[in-house]
PDB file of C-alpha atoms in Angstrom:
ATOM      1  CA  UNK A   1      25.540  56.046 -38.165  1.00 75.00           C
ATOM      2  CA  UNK A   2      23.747  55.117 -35.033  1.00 77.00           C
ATOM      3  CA  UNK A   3      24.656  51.688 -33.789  1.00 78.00           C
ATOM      4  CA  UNK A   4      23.510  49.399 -30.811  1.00 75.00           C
ATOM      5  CA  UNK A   5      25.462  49.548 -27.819  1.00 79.00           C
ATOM      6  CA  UNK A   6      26.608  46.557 -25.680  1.00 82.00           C
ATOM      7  CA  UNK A   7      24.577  47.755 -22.497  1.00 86.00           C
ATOM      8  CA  UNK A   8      21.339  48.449 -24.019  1.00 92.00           C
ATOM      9  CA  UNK A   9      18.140  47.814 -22.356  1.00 94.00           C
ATOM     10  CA  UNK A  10      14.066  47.283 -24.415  1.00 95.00           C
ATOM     11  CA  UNK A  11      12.042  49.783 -24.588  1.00 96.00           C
ATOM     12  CA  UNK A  12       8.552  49.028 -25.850  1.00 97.00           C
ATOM     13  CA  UNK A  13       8.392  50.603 -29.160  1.00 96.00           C
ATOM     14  CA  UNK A  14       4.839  49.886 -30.311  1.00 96.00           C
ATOM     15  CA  UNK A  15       1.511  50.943 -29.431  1.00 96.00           C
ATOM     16  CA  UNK A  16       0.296  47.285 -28.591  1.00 95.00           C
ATOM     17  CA  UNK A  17       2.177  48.523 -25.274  1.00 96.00           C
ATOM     18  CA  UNK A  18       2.962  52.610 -25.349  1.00 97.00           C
ATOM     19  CA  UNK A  19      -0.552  53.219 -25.768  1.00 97.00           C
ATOM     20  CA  UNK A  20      -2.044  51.188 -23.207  1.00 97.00           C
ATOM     21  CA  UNK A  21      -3.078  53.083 -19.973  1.00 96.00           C
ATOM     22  CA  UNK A  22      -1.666  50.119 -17.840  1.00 97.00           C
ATOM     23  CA  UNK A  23       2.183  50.693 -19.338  1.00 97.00           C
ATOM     24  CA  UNK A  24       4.482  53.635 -17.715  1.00 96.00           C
ATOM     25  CA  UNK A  25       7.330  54.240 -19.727  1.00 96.00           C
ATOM     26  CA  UNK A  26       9.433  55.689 -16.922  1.00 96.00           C
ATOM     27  CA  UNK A  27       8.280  53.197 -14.374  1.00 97.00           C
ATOM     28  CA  UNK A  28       9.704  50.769 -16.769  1.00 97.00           C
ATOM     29  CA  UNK A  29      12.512  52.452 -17.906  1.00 96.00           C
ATOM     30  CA  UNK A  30      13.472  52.199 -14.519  1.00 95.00           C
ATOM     31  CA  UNK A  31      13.109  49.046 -14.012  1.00 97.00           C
ATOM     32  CA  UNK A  32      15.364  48.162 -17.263  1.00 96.00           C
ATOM     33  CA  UNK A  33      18.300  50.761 -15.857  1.00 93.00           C
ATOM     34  CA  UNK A  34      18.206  48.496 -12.370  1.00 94.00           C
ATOM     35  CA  UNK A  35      18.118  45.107 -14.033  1.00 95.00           C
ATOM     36  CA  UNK A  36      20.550  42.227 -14.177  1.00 95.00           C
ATOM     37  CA  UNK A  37      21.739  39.565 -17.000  1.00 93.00           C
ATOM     38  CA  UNK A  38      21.438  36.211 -15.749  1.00 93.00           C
ATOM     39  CA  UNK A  39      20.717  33.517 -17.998  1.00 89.00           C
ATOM     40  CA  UNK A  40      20.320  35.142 -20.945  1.00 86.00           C
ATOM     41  CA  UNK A  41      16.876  37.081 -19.136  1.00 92.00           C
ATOM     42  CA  UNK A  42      16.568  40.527 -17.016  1.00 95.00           C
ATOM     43  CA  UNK A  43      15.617  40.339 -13.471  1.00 97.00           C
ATOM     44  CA  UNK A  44      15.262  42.866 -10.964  1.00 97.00           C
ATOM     45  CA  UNK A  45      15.698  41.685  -7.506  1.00 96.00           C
ATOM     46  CA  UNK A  46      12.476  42.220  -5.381  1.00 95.00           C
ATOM     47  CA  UNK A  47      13.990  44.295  -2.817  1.00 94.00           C
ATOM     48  CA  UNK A  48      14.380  47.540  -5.118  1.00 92.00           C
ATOM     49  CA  UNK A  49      10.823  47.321  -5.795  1.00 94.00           C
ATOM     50  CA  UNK A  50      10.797  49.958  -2.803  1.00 94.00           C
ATOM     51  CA  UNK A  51       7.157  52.195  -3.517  1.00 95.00           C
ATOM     52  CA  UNK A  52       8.538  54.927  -1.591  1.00 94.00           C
ATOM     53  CA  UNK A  53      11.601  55.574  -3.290  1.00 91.00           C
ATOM     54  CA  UNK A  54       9.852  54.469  -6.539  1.00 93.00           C
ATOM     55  CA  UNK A  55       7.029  57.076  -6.218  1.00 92.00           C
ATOM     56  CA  UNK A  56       9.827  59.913  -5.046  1.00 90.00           C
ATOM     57  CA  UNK A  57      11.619  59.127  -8.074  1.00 88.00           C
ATOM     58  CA  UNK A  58       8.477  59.454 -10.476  1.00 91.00           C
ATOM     59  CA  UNK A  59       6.701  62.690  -8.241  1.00 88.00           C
ATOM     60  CA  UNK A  60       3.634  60.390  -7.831  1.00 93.00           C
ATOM     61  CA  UNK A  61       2.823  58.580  -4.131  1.00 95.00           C
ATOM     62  CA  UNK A  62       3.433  55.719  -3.333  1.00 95.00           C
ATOM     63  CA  UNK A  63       0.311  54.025  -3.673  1.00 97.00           C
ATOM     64  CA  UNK A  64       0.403  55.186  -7.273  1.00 96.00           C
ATOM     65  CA  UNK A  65       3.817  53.809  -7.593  1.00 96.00           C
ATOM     66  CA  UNK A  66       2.424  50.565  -6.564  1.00 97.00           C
ATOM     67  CA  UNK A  67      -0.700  51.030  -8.721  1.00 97.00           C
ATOM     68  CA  UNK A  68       2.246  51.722 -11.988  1.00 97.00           C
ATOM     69  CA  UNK A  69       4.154  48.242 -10.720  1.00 97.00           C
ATOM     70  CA  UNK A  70       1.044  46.153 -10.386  1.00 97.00           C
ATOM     71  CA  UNK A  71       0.026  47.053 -13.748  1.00 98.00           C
ATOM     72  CA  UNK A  72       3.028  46.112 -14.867  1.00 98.00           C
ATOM     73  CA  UNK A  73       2.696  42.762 -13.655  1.00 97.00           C
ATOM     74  CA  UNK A  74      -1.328  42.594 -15.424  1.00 97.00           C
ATOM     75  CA  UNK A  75       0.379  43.520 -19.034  1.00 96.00           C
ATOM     76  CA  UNK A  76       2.780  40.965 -18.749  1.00 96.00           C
ATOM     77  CA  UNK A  77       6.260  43.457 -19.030  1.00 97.00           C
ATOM     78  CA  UNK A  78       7.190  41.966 -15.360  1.00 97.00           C
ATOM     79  CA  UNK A  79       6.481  39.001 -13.646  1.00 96.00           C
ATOM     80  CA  UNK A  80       7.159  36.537 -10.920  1.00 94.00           C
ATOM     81  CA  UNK A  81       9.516  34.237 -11.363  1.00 91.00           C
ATOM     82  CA  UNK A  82       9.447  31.046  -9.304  1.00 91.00           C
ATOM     83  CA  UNK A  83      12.650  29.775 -10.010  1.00 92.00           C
ATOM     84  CA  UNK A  84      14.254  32.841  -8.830  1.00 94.00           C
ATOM     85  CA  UNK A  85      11.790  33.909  -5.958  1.00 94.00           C
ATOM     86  CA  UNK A  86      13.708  37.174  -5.095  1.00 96.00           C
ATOM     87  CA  UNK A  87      13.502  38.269  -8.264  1.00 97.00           C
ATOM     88  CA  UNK A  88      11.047  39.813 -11.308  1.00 97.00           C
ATOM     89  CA  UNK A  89      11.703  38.423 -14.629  1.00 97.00           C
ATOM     90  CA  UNK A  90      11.528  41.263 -16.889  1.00 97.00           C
ATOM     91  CA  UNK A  91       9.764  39.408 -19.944  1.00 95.00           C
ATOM     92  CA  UNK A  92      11.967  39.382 -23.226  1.00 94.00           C
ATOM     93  CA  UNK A  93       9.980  41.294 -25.957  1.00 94.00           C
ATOM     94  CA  UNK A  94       9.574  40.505 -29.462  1.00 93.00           C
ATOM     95  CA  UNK A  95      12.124  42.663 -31.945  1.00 91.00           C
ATOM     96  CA  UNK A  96       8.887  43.906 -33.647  1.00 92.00           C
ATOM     97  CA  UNK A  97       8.068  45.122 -30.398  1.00 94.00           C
ATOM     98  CA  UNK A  98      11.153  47.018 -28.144  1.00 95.00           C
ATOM     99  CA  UNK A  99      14.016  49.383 -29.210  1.00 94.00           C
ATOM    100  CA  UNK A 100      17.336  48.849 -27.956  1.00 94.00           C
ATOM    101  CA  UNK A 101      18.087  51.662 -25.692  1.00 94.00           C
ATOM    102  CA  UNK A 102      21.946  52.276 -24.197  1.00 92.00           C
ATOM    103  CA  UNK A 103      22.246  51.882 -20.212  1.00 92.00           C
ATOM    104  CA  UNK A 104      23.517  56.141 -20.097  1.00 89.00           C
ATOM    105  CA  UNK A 105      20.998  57.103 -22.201  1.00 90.00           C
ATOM    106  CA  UNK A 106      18.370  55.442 -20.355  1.00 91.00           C
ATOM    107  CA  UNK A 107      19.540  56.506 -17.266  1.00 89.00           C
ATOM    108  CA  UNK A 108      19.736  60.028 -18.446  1.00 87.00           C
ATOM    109  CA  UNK A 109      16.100  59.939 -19.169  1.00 89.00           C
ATOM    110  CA  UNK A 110      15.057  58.717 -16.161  1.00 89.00           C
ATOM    111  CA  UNK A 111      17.041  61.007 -13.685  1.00 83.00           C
ATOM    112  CA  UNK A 112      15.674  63.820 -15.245  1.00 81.00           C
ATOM    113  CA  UNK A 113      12.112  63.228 -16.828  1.00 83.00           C
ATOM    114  CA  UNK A 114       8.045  62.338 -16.884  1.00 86.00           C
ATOM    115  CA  UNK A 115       6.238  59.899 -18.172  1.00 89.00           C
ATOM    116  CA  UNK A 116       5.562  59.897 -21.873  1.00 94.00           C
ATOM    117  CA  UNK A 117       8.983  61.113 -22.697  1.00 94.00           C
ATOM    118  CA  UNK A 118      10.440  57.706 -23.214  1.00 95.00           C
ATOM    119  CA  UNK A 119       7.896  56.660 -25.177  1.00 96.00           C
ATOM    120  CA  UNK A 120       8.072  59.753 -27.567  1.00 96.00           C
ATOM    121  CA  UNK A 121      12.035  59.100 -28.073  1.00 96.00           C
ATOM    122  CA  UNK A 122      11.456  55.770 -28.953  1.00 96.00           C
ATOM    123  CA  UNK A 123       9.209  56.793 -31.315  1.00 97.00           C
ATOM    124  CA  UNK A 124      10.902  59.713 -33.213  1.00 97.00           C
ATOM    125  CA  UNK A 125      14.575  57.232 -33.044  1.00 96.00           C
ATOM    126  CA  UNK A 126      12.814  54.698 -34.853  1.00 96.00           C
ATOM    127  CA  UNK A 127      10.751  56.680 -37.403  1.00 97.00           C
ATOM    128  CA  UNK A 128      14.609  58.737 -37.781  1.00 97.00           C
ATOM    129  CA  UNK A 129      16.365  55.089 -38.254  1.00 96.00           C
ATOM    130  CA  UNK A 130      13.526  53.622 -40.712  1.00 96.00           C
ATOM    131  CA  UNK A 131      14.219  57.299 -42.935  1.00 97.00           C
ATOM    132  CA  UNK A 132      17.554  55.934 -43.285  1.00 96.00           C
ATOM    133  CA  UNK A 133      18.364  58.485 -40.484  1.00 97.00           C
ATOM    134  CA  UNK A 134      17.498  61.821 -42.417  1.00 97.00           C
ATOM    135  CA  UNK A 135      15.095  64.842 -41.415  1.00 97.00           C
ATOM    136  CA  UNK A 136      11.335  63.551 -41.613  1.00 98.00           C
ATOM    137  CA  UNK A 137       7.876  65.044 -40.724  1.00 97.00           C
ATOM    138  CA  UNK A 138       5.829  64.609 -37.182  1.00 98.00           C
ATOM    139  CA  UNK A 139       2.787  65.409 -36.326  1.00 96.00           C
ATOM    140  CA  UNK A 140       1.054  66.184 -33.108  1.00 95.00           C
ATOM    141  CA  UNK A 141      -1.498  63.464 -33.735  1.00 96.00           C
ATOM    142  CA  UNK A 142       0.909  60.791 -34.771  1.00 97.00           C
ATOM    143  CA  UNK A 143       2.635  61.516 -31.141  1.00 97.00           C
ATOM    144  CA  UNK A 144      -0.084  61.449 -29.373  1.00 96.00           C
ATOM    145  CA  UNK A 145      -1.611  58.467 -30.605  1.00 96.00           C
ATOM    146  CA  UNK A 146       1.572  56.474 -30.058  1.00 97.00           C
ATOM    147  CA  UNK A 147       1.391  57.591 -26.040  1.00 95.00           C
ATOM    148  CA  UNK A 148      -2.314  56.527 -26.163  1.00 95.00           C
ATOM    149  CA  UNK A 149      -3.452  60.655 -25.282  1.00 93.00           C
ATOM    150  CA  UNK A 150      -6.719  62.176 -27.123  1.00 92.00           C
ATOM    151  CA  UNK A 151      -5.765  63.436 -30.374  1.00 92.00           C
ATOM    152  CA  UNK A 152      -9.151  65.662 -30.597  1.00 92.00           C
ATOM    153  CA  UNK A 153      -7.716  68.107 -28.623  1.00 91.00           C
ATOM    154  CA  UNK A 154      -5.316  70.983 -28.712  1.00 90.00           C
ATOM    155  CA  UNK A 155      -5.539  71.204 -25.046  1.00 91.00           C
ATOM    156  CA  UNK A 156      -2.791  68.916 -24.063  1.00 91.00           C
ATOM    157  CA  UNK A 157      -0.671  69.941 -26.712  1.00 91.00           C
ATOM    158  CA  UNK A 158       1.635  71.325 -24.294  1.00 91.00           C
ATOM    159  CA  UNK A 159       2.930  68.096 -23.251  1.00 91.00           C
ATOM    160  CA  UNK A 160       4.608  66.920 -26.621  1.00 93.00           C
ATOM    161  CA  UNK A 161       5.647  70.414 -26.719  1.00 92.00           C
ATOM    162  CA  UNK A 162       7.238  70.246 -23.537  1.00 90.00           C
ATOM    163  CA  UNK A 163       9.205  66.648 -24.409  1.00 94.00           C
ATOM    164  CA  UNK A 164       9.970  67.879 -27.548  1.00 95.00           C
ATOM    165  CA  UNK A 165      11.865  71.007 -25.665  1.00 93.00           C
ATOM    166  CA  UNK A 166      13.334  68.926 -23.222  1.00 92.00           C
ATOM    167  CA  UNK A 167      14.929  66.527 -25.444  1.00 94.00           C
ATOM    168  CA  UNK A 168      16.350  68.904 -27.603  1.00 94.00           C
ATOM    169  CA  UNK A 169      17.883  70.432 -24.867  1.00 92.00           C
ATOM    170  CA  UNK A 170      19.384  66.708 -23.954  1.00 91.00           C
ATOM    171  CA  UNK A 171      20.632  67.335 -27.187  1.00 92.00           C
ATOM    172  CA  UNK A 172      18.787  63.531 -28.045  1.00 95.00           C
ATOM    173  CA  UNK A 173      16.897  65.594 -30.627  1.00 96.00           C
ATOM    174  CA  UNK A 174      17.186  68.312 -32.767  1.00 96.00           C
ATOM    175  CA  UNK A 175      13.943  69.911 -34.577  1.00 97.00           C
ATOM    176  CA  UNK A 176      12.403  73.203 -35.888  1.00 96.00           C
ATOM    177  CA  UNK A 177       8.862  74.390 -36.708  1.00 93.00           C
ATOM    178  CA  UNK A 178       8.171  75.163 -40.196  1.00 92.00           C
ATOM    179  CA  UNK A 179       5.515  77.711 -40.906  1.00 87.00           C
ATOM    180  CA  UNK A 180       3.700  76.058 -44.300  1.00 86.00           C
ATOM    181  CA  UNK A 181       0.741  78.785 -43.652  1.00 84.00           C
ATOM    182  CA  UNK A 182      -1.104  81.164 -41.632  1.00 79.00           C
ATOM    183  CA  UNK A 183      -2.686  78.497 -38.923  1.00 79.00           C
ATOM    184  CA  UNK A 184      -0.285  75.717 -39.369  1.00 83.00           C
ATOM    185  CA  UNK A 185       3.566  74.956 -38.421  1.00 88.00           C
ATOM    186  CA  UNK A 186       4.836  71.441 -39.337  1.00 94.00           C
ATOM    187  CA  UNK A 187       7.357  69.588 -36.580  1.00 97.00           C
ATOM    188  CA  UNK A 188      10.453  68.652 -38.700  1.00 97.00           C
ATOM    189  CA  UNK A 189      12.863  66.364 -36.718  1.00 98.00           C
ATOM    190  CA  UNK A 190      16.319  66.888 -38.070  1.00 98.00           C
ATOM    191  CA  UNK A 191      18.212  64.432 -36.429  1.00 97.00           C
ATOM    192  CA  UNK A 192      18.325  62.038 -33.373  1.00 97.00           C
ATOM    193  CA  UNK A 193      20.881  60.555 -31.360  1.00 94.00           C
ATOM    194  CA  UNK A 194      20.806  57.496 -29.201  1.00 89.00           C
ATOM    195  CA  UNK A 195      23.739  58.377 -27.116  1.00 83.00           C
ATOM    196  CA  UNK A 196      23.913  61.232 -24.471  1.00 73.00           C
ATOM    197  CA  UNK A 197      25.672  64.426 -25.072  1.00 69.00           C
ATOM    198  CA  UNK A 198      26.894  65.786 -22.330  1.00 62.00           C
ATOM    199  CA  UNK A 199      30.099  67.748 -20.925  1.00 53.00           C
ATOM    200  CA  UNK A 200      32.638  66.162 -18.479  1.00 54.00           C
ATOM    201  CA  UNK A 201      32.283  67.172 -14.638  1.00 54.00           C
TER     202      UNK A 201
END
């Protein structure tokens, strides 16, 4: 039985935000992992907002990083806050709206992945918890069109391909593709796990 964890950060968990170009799921998972409680609210003090590191971190330059964080800001996920001035408030999202992700599983996915792949997780933990956490069917489309990427295309198939592979190998997921005929293999997620499995160093 999966069950929330005391350190868990939101993740958005709907397409209102996963499919808009202006939202970076790592950018923001990022920003959730370096956040603070005060108040009741998530801050992150200004001072870590560092473009450099951020854009090392993500493989993307630093103008891009600050391109990612701006937009982050125009969506309404961050903003200033002028009671705390040395801080961004990261806004509170709706229940509807944000999965509860634990701190070490967050943090695993940001050491070690792209964009998109926090977004996909989200998506396959929920649609695993809402079928009362048993094996269901994905589809490439349904994937896609939750990361906001063109679904008339086979072309850039490789990149849920490639999350789905890395994730299993984080052992969050565990699927297999099911040959129903001749031109067609269905994605059957078996199970997934919000908590990190890994050995002891």
């Amino acid at each position: 039985m999966l069950t929330i964890q005391s350190n868990s950060r939101q993740i958005p968990d709907t397409k209102k935000y996963t499919a808009d170009k202006k939202y970076n799921d790592l950018l923001y998972g990022i920003l959730q992992q370096e956040s603070v409680l005060l108040d009741g609210g998530r801050y992150v003090e200004k001072k870590l907002i560092n473009y450099v590191a951020l854009g090392e971190k993500m493989k993307i330059s630093r103008q891009t990083a600050s391109t990612r964080f701006k937009d982050l800001l125009k969506i309404g996920l961050v903003e200033e806050d002028p009671v705390r001035p040395k801080y961004y408030r990261l806004n509170y999202l709706d229940k509807a709206d944000a999965a509860l992700i634990p701190l070490d599983t967050l943090e695993m996915l940001t050491d070690t992945l792209g964009q998109y792949t926090i977004s996909i997780y989200v998506y396959l933990l929920n649609r695993y918890i809402a079928n009362k956490e048993q094996s269901f069917i994905v589809t490439m489309n349904q994937m896609k069109s939750f990361i906001g990427i063109a679904a008339t295309t086979t072309s850039n198939n490789h990149v849920i391909n490639n999350i789905l592979y890395v994730l299993q190998e984080l052992h969050f997921i565990e699927y297999k593709l099911v040959q129903t005929d001749v031109d067609h293999r269905e994605i059957v997620i078996m199970s997934v796990t919000n908590r990190p499995q890994r050995a002891a160093c």
